[in-house]
Coordinates of C-alpha atoms in Angstrom, one line a residue:
X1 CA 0.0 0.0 0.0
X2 CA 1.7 3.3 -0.9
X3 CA 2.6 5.8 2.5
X4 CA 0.8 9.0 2.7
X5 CA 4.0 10.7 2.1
X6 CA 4.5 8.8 -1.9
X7 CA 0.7 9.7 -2.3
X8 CA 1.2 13.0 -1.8
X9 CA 4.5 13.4 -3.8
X10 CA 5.5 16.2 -5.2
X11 CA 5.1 14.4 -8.9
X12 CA 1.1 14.1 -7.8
X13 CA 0.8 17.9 -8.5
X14 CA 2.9 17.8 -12.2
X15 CA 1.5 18.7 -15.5
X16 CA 1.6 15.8 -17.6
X17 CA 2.7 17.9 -20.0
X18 CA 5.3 20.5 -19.2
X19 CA 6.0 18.4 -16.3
X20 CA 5.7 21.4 -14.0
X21 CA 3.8 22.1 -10.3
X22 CA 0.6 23.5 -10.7
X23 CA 0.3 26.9 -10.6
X24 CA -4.0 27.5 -9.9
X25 CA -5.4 24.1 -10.7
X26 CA -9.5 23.8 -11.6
X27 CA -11.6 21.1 -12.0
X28 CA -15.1 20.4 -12.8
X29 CA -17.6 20.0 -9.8
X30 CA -17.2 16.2 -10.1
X31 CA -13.6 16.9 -9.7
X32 CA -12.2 14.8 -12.6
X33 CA -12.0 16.2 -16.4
X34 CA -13.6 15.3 -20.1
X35 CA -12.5 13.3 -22.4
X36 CA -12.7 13.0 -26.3
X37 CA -16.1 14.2 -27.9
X38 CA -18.2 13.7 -25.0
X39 CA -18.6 15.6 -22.1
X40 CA -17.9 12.6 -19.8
X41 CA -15.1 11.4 -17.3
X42 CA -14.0 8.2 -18.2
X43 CA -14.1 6.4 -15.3
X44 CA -17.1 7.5 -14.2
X45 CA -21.0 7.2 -15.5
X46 CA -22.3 10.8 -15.0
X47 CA -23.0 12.8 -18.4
X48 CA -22.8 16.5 -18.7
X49 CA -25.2 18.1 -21.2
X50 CA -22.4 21.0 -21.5
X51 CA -18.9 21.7 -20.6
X52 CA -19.5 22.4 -16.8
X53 CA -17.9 25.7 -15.7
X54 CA -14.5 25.1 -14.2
X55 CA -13.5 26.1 -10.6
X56 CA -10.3 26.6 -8.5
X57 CA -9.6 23.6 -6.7
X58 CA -8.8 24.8 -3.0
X59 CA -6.9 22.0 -1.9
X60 CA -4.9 21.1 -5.6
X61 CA -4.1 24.9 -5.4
X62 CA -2.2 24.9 -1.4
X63 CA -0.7 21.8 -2.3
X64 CA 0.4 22.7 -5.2
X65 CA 1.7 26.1 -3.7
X66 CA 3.7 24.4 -0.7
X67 CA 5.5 21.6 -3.0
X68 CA 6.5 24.8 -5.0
X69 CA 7.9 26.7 -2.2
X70 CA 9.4 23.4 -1.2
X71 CA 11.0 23.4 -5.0
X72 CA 12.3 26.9 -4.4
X73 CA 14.1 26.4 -0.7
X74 CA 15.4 22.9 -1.7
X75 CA 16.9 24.3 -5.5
X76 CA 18.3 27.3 -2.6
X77 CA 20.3 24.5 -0.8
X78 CA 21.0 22.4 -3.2
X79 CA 22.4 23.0 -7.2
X80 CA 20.1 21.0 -9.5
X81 CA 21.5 18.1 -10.9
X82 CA 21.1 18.6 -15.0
X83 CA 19.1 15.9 -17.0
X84 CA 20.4 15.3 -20.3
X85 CA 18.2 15.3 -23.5
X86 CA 17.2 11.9 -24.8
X87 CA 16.7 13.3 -28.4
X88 CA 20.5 14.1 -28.6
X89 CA 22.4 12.0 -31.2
X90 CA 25.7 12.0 -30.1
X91 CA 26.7 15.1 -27.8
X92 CA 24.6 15.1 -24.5
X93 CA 22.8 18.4 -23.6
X94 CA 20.4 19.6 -20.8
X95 CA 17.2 18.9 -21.0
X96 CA 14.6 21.4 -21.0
X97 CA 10.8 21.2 -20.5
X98 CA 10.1 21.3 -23.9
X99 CA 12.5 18.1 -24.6
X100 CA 9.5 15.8 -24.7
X101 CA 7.3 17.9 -27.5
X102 CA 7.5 16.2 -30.9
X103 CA 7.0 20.0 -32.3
X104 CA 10.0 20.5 -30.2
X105 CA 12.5 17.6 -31.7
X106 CA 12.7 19.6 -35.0
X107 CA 14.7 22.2 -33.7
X108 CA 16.3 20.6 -31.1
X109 CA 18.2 18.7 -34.2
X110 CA 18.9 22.0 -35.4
X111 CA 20.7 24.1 -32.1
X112 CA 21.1 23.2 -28.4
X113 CA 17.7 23.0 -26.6
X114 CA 19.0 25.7 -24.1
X115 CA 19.1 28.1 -27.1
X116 CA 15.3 27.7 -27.6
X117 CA 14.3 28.9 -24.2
X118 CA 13.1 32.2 -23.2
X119 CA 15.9 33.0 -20.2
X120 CA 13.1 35.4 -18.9
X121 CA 10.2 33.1 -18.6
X122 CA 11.9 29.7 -18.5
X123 CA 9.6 28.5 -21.5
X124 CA 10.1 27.5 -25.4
X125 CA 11.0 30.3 -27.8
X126 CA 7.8 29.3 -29.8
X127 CA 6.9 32.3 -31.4
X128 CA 8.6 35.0 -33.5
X129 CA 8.7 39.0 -33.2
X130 CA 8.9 40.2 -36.8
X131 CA 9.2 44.0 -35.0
X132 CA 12.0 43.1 -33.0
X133 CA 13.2 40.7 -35.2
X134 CA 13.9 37.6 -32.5
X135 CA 11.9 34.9 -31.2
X136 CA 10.0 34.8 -27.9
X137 CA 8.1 32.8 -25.6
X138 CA 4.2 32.9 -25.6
X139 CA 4.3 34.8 -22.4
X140 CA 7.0 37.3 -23.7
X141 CA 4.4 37.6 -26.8
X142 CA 1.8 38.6 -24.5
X143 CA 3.6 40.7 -22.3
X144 CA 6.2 43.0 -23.9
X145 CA 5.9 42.2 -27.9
X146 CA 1.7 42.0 -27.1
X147 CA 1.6 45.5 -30.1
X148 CA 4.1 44.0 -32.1
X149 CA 3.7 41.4 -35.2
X150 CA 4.1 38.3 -33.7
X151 CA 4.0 35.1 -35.5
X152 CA 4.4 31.2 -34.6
X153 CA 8.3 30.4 -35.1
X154 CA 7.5 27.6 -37.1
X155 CA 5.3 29.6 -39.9
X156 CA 8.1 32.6 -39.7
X157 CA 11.0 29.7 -40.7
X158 CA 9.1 28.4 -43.2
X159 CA 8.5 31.8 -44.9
X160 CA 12.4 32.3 -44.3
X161 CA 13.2 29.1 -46.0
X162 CA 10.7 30.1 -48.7
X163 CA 12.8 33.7 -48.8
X164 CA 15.9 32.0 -48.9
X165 CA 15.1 29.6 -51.2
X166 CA 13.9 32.1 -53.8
X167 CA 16.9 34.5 -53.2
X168 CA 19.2 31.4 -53.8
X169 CA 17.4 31.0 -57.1
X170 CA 18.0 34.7 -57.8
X171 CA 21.8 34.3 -56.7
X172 CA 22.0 31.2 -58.9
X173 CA 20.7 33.0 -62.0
X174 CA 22.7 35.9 -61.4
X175 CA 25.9 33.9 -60.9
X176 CA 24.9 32.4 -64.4
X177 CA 24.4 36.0 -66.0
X178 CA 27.4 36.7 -65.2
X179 CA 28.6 33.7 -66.3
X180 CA 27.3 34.0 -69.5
X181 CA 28.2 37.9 -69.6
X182 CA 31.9 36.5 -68.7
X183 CA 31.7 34.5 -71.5
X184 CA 30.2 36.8 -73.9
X185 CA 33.0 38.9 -72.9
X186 CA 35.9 36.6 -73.7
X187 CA 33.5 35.7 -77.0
X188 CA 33.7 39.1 -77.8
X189 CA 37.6 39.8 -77.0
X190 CA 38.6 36.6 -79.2
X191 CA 36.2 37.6 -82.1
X192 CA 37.9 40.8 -81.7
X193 CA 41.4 39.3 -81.9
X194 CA 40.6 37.2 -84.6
X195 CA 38.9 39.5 -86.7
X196 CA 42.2 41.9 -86.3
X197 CA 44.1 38.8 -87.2
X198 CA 42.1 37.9 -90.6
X199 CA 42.4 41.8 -91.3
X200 CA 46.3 41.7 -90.9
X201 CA 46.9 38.5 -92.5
X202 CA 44.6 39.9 -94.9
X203 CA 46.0 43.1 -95.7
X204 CA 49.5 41.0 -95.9
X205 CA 48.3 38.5 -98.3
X206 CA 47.2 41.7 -100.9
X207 CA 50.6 43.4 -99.8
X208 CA 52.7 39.8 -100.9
X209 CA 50.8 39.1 -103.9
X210 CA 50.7 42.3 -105.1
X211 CA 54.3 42.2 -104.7
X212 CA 54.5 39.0 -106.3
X213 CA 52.5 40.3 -109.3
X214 CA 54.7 42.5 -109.6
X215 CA 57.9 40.5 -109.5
X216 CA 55.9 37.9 -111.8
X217 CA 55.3 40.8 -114.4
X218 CA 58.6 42.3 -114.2
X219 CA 60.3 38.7 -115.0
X220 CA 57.5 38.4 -117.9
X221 CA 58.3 41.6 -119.6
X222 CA 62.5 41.3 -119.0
X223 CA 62.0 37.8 -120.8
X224 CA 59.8 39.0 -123.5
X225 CA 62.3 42.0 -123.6
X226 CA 65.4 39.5 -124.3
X227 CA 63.0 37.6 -126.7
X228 CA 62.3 40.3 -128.9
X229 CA 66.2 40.9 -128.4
X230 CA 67.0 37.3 -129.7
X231 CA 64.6 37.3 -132.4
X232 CA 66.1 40.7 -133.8
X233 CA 69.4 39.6 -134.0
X234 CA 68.2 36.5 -135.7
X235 CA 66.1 38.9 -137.9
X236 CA 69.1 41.3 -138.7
X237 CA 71.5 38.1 -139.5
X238 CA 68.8 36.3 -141.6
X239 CA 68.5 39.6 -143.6
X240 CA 72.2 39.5 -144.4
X241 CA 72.4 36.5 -145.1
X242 CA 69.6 37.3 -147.6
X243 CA 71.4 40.3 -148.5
X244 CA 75.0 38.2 -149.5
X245 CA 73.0 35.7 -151.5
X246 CA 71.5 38.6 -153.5
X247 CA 74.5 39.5 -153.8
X248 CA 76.3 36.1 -154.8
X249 CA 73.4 35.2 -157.0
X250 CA 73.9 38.6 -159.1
X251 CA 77.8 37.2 -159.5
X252 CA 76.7 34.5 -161.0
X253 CA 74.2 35.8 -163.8
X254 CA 77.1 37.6 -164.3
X255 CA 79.0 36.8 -167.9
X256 CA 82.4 37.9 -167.1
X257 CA 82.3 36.0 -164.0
X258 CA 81.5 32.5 -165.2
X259 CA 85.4 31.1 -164.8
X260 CA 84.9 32.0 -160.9
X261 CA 81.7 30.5 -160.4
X262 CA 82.6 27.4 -158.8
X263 CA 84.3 29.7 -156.0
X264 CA 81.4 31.5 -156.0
X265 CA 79.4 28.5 -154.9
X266 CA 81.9 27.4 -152.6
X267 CA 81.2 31.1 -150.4
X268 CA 77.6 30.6 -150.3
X269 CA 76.2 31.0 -146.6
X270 CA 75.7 27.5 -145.5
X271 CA 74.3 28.4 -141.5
X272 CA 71.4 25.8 -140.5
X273 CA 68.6 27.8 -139.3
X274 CA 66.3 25.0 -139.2
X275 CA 67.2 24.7 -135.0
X276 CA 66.9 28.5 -134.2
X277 CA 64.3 29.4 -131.8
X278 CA 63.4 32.5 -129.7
X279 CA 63.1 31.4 -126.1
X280 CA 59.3 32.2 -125.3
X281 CA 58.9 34.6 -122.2
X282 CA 56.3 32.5 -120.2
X283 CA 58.6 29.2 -119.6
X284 CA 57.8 26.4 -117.2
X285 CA 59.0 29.1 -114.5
X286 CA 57.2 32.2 -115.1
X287 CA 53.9 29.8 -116.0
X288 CA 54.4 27.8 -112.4
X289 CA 54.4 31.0 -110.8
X290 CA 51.5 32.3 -112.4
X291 CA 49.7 29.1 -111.9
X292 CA 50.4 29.4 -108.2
X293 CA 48.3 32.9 -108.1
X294 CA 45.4 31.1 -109.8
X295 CA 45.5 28.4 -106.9
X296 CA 45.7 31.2 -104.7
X297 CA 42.7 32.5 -106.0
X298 CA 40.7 29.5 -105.6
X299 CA 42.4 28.9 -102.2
X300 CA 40.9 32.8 -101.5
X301 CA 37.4 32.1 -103.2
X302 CA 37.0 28.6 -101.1
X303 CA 37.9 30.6 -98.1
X304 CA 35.0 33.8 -98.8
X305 CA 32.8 30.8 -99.2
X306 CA 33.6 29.2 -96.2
X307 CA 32.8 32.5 -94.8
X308 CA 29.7 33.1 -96.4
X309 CA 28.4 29.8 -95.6
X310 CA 29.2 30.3 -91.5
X311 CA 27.5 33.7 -92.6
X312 CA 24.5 32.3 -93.4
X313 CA 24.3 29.6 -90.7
X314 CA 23.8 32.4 -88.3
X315 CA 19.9 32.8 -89.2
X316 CA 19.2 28.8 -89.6
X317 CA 16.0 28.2 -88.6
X318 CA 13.7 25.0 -87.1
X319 CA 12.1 23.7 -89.7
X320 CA 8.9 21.1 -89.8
X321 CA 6.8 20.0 -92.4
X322 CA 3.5 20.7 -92.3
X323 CA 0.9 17.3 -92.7
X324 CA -2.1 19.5 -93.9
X325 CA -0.2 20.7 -97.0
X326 CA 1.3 17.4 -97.9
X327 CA 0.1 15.9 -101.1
X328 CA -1.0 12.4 -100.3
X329 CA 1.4 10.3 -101.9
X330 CA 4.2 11.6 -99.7
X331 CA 5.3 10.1 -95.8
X332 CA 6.2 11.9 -93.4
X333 CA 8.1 11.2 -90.7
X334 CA 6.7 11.5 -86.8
X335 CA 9.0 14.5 -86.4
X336 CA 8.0 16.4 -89.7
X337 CA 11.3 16.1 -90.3
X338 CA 11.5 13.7 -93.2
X339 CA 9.5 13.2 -96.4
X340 CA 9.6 10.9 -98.9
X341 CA 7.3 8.9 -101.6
X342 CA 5.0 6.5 -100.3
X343 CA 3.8 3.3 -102.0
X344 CA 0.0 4.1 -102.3
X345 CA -1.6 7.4 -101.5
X346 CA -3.0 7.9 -98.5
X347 CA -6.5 8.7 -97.4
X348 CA -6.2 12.3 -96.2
X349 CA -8.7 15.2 -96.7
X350 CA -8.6 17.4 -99.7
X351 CA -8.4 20.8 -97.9
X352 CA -8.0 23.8 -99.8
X353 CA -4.4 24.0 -98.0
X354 CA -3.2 20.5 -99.3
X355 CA -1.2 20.8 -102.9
X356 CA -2.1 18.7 -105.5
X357 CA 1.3 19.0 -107.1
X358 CA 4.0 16.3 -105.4
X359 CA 5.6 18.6 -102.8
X360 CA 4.9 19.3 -98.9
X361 CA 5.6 23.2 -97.2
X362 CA 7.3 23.9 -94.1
X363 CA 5.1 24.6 -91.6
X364 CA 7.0 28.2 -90.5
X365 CA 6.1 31.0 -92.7
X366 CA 7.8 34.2 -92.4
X367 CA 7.0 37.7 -93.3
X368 CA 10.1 39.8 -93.2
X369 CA 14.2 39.3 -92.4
X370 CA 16.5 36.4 -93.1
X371 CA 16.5 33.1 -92.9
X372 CA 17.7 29.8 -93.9
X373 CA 17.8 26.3 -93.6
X374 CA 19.4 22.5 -94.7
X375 CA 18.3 19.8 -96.7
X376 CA 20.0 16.4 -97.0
X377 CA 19.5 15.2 -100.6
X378 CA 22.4 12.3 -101.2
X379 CA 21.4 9.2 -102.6
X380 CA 18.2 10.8 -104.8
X381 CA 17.7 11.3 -108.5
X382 CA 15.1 13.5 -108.0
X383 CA 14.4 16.7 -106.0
X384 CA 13.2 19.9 -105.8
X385 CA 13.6 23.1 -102.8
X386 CA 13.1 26.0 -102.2
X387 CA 10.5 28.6 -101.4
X388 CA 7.4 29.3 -102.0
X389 CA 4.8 32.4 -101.7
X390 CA 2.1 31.4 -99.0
X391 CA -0.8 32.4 -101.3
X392 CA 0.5 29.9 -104.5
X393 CA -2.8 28.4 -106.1
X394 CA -2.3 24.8 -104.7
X395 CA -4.9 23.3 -106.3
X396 CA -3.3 24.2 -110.1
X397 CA -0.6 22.8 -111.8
X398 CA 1.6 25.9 -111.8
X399 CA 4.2 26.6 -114.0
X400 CA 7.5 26.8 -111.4
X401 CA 9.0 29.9 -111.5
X402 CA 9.3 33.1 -109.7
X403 CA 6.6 35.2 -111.5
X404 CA 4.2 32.4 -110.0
X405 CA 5.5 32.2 -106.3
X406 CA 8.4 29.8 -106.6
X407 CA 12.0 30.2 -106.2
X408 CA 13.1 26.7 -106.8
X409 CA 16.3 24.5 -107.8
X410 CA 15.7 21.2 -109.0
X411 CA 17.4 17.7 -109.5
X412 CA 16.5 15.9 -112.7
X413 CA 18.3 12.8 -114.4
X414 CA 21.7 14.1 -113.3
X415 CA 20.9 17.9 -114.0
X416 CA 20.6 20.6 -112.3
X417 CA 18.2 23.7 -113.2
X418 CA 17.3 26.6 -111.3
X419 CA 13.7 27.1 -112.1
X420 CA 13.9 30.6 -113.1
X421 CA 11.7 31.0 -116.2
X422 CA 13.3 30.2 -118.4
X423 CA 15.6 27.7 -116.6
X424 CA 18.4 28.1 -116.0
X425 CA 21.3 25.0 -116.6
X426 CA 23.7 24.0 -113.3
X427 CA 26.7 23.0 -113.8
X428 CA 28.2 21.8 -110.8
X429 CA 31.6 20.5 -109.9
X430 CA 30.6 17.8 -107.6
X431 CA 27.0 16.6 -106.7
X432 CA 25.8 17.9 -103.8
X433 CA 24.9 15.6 -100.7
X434 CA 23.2 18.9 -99.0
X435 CA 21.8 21.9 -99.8
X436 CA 21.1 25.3 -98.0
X437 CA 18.5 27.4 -98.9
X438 CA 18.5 31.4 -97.4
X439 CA 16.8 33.9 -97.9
X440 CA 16.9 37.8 -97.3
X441 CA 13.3 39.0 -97.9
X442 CA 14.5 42.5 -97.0
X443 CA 17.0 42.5 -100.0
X444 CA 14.9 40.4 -102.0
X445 CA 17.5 37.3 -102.8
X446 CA 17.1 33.4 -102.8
X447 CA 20.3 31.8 -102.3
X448 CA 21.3 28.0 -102.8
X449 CA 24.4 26.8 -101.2
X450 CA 26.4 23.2 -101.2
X451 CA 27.5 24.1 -97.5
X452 CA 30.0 20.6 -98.2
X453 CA 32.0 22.2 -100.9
X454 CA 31.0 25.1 -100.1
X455 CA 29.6 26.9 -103.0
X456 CA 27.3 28.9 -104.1
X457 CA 25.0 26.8 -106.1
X458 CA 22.6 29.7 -107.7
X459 CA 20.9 33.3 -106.5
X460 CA 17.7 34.8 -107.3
X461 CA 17.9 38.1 -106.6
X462 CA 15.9 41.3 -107.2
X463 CA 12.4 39.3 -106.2
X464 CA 9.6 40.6 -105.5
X465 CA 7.8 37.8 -102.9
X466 CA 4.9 39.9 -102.2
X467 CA 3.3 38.2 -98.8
X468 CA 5.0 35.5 -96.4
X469 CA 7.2 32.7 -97.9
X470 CA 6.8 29.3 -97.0
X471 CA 10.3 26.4 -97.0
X472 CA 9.0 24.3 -100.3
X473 CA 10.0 20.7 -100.5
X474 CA 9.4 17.8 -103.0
X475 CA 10.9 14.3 -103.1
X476 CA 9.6 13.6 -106.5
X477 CA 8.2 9.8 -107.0
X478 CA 10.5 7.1 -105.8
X479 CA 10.8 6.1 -109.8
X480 CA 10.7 2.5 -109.2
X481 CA 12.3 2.3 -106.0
X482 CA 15.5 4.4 -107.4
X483 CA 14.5 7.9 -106.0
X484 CA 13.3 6.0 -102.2
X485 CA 15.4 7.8 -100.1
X486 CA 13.9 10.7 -98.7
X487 CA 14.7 14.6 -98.2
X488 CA 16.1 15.3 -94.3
X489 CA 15.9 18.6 -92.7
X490 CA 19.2 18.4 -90.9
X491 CA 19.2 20.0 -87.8
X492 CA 20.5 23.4 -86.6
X493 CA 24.2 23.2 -86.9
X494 CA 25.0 27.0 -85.8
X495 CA 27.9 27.2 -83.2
X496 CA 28.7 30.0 -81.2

């Protein structure tokens, strides 16, 4: 049987909770408490229609007063021995009242528990001062921060995490302009630096082969000079030569000198002239030098075109083929990226934007600027690109040319035309496996490019495209199986 003295322990008068003495406890009339939805004590039978009104328990609140004097004199004596914190991992600290709470464990895994109590009231720092900027403890909110903006601690760190999270977003992406504005920087000083380069080298390459023209002409006219020289001595000798036979052949006619006419013949000239030649003035030299500047032009030519080509690149655009305009022979690919013949045409509706003739438009039209774009054509026989004017009739069989909306360039049986009206033949070095078609609607020009080679493969210029222009493609029929492989829009290949 327990002693009166453990019945009426000081642990009898603790809140089950924050584990401290009682300050004024209450009770209802029967002296116990509710529990869950029902206004009921649970180990008793009496029902309460309504939450009875609670009153200061008399003896609860005494006893509860002396085991807390008691506390105070005994904690006088003697230094309280610390508890440490279950909840700590590794390094022990004190244990506080709030140890226990489960709202409590978050921050405890963050700081020291004796960090989140109020040294003036001895309670949790549960709430936060947004005046003051610091957090408090409920009776520090009610007390001295009770005008200021107060707010749970919990709701105030989530709205800083929220804040810090956003302004690490905002560092992030200013660390990457700045990144990018570093690199656009070192872009710029090494486009700088190479465009100073080209201009240099440049400039020196017209200095040297200007000078070398010049050397190259100067040997040309010396030679010729010393040709001429040879050839008129051979001239002046030839001539009297000519001028001694006259002269001998007069002796000879001659009737008084007949007994001397055998020495006569004897002093004819007799010089072979059959081997004389004048040395020409363009030997293998002077002709190796000048066929060094005609590689040097084509070396220079290959190189504009290089340049041209990069040129261009920089306005390649994504382009896709648009189904509804596809005549219904021809496959596309899932992507709109390929299109070629298929074997039996497809069941597709006749809309008034679908063309009747065997081609399929891009499905990017564009109204103004420049703009261009690649088409992989190796292994066909057949072909046709370009552009066309959005409003073409595409129900008609139109005449290609540019006076009807088409700036075209064609493949046919080994030939290529450009589809000017009249055409126009192609004669091309090699066969293209690619072609680039741009355009500069501002200008007015059509431009068809072998980027491979590179070359310029033909221009249209001066046109007049009145209205947007839409990428024009056409595999042409698969001819038995020999013109299968379809036309690929190769992707962007513009590098910074």
């Amino acid at each position: 049987m327990a002693t009166g003295s453990s019945f009426l322990s000081e642990d009898r008068f603790r809140c089950s909770v924050c584990l401290d003495v009682f300050a004024d406890p209450v009770t209802v009339p029967c002296g116990q408490w509710s529990a869950g939805g029902r206004q009921q004590w649970p180990g008793g039978p009496e029902l309460f229609d309504s939450r009875p009104a609670l009153r200061v328990n008399a003896f609860l609140s005494d006893m509860a007063a002396y085991f807390r004097s008691s506390a105070g004199r005994s904690a006088a004596r003697t230094p309280p021995k610390d508890v440490l914190c279950d909840a700590c991992a590794k390094s022990k600290q004190k244990a506080v009242k709030s140890s226990h709470r489960r709202t409590r464990l978050e921050p405890h895994r963050r700081t020291a528990m004796e960090t989140q109590v109020c040294t003036k009231h001895d309670k949790p720092l549960e709430m936060f001062c947004r005046t003051d900027r610091a957090p408090v403890c409920l009776s520090c909110a009610a007390s001295d921060h009770r005008r200021h903006h107060v707010v749970p601690l919990i709701d105030d760190w989530d709205g800083k995490r929220k804040e810090l999270d956003v302004q690490q977003m905002i560092q992030e992406r200013l660390l990457k302009i700045e990144q990018l504005n570093q690199s656009l920087k070192v872009s710029k000083e090494a486009a700088e630096g190479v465009m100073a380069a080209a201009v240099e080298d440049c400039a020196a390459l017209i200095k040297s082969s200007r000078r070398n023209l010049d050397l190259l002409m100067d040997v040309i006219e010396r030679k010729q000079e010393a040709a001429e020289a040879q050839a008129a001595g051979f001239v002046k000798e030839l001539e009297e030569e000519i001028s001694e036979l006259l002269r001998r052949s007069l002796e000879l006619k001659s009737p008084s000198r007949s007994e001397d006419r055998l020495q006569l013949r004897r002093n004819v000239p007799a010089r072979d002239w059959t081997k004389a030649r004048v040395q020409p003035s363009c030997d293998g030299t002077v002709r190796t030098a000048a066929a060094e500047l005609g590689t040097l032009r084509r070396h220079m030519e290959k190189l504009c075109a290089d340049v041209e080509v990069s040129r261009v690149r920089l306005y390649q655009v994504d382009v896709t083929l648009d189904r509804d305009t596809a005549n219904p022979h021809l496959v596309l690919s899932e992507d709109r990226k390929r299109v070629g013949c298929g074997e039996a045409e497809q069941s597709v509706p006749d809309t008034p934007q679908r063309l009747s003739s065997f081609a399929v438009l891009g499905e990017q039209a564009f109204s103004s600027g420049r703009f261009y774009y690649e088409v992989q054509v190796g292994g066909k026989t057949k072909w046709e690109l370009g552009v066309v004017r959005e409003s073409i009739n595409r129900k008609a069989e139109n005449t290609i040319c540019p006076e009807n909306g088409y700036w075209v360039v064609w493949l046919r049986n080994g030939h290529y035309r450009a589809l000017s009206g009249p055409s126009v033949p192609l004669h091309l070095k090699s066969k293209p496996q690619k072609v680039g078609v741009f355009v500069d609607q501002d200008e007015g020009l059509v431009r068809f490019y072998d980027p491979d080679a590179p070359v310029l493969i033909y221009s249209f210029a001066g046109c007049k495209f009145g209205g947007k222009l839409l990428p024009y493609f056409s595999p042409c029929p698969s001819d038995g199986g020999k013109n299968s492989t379809p036309l690929i829009i190769s992707p962007i290949s513009r590098t910074l």
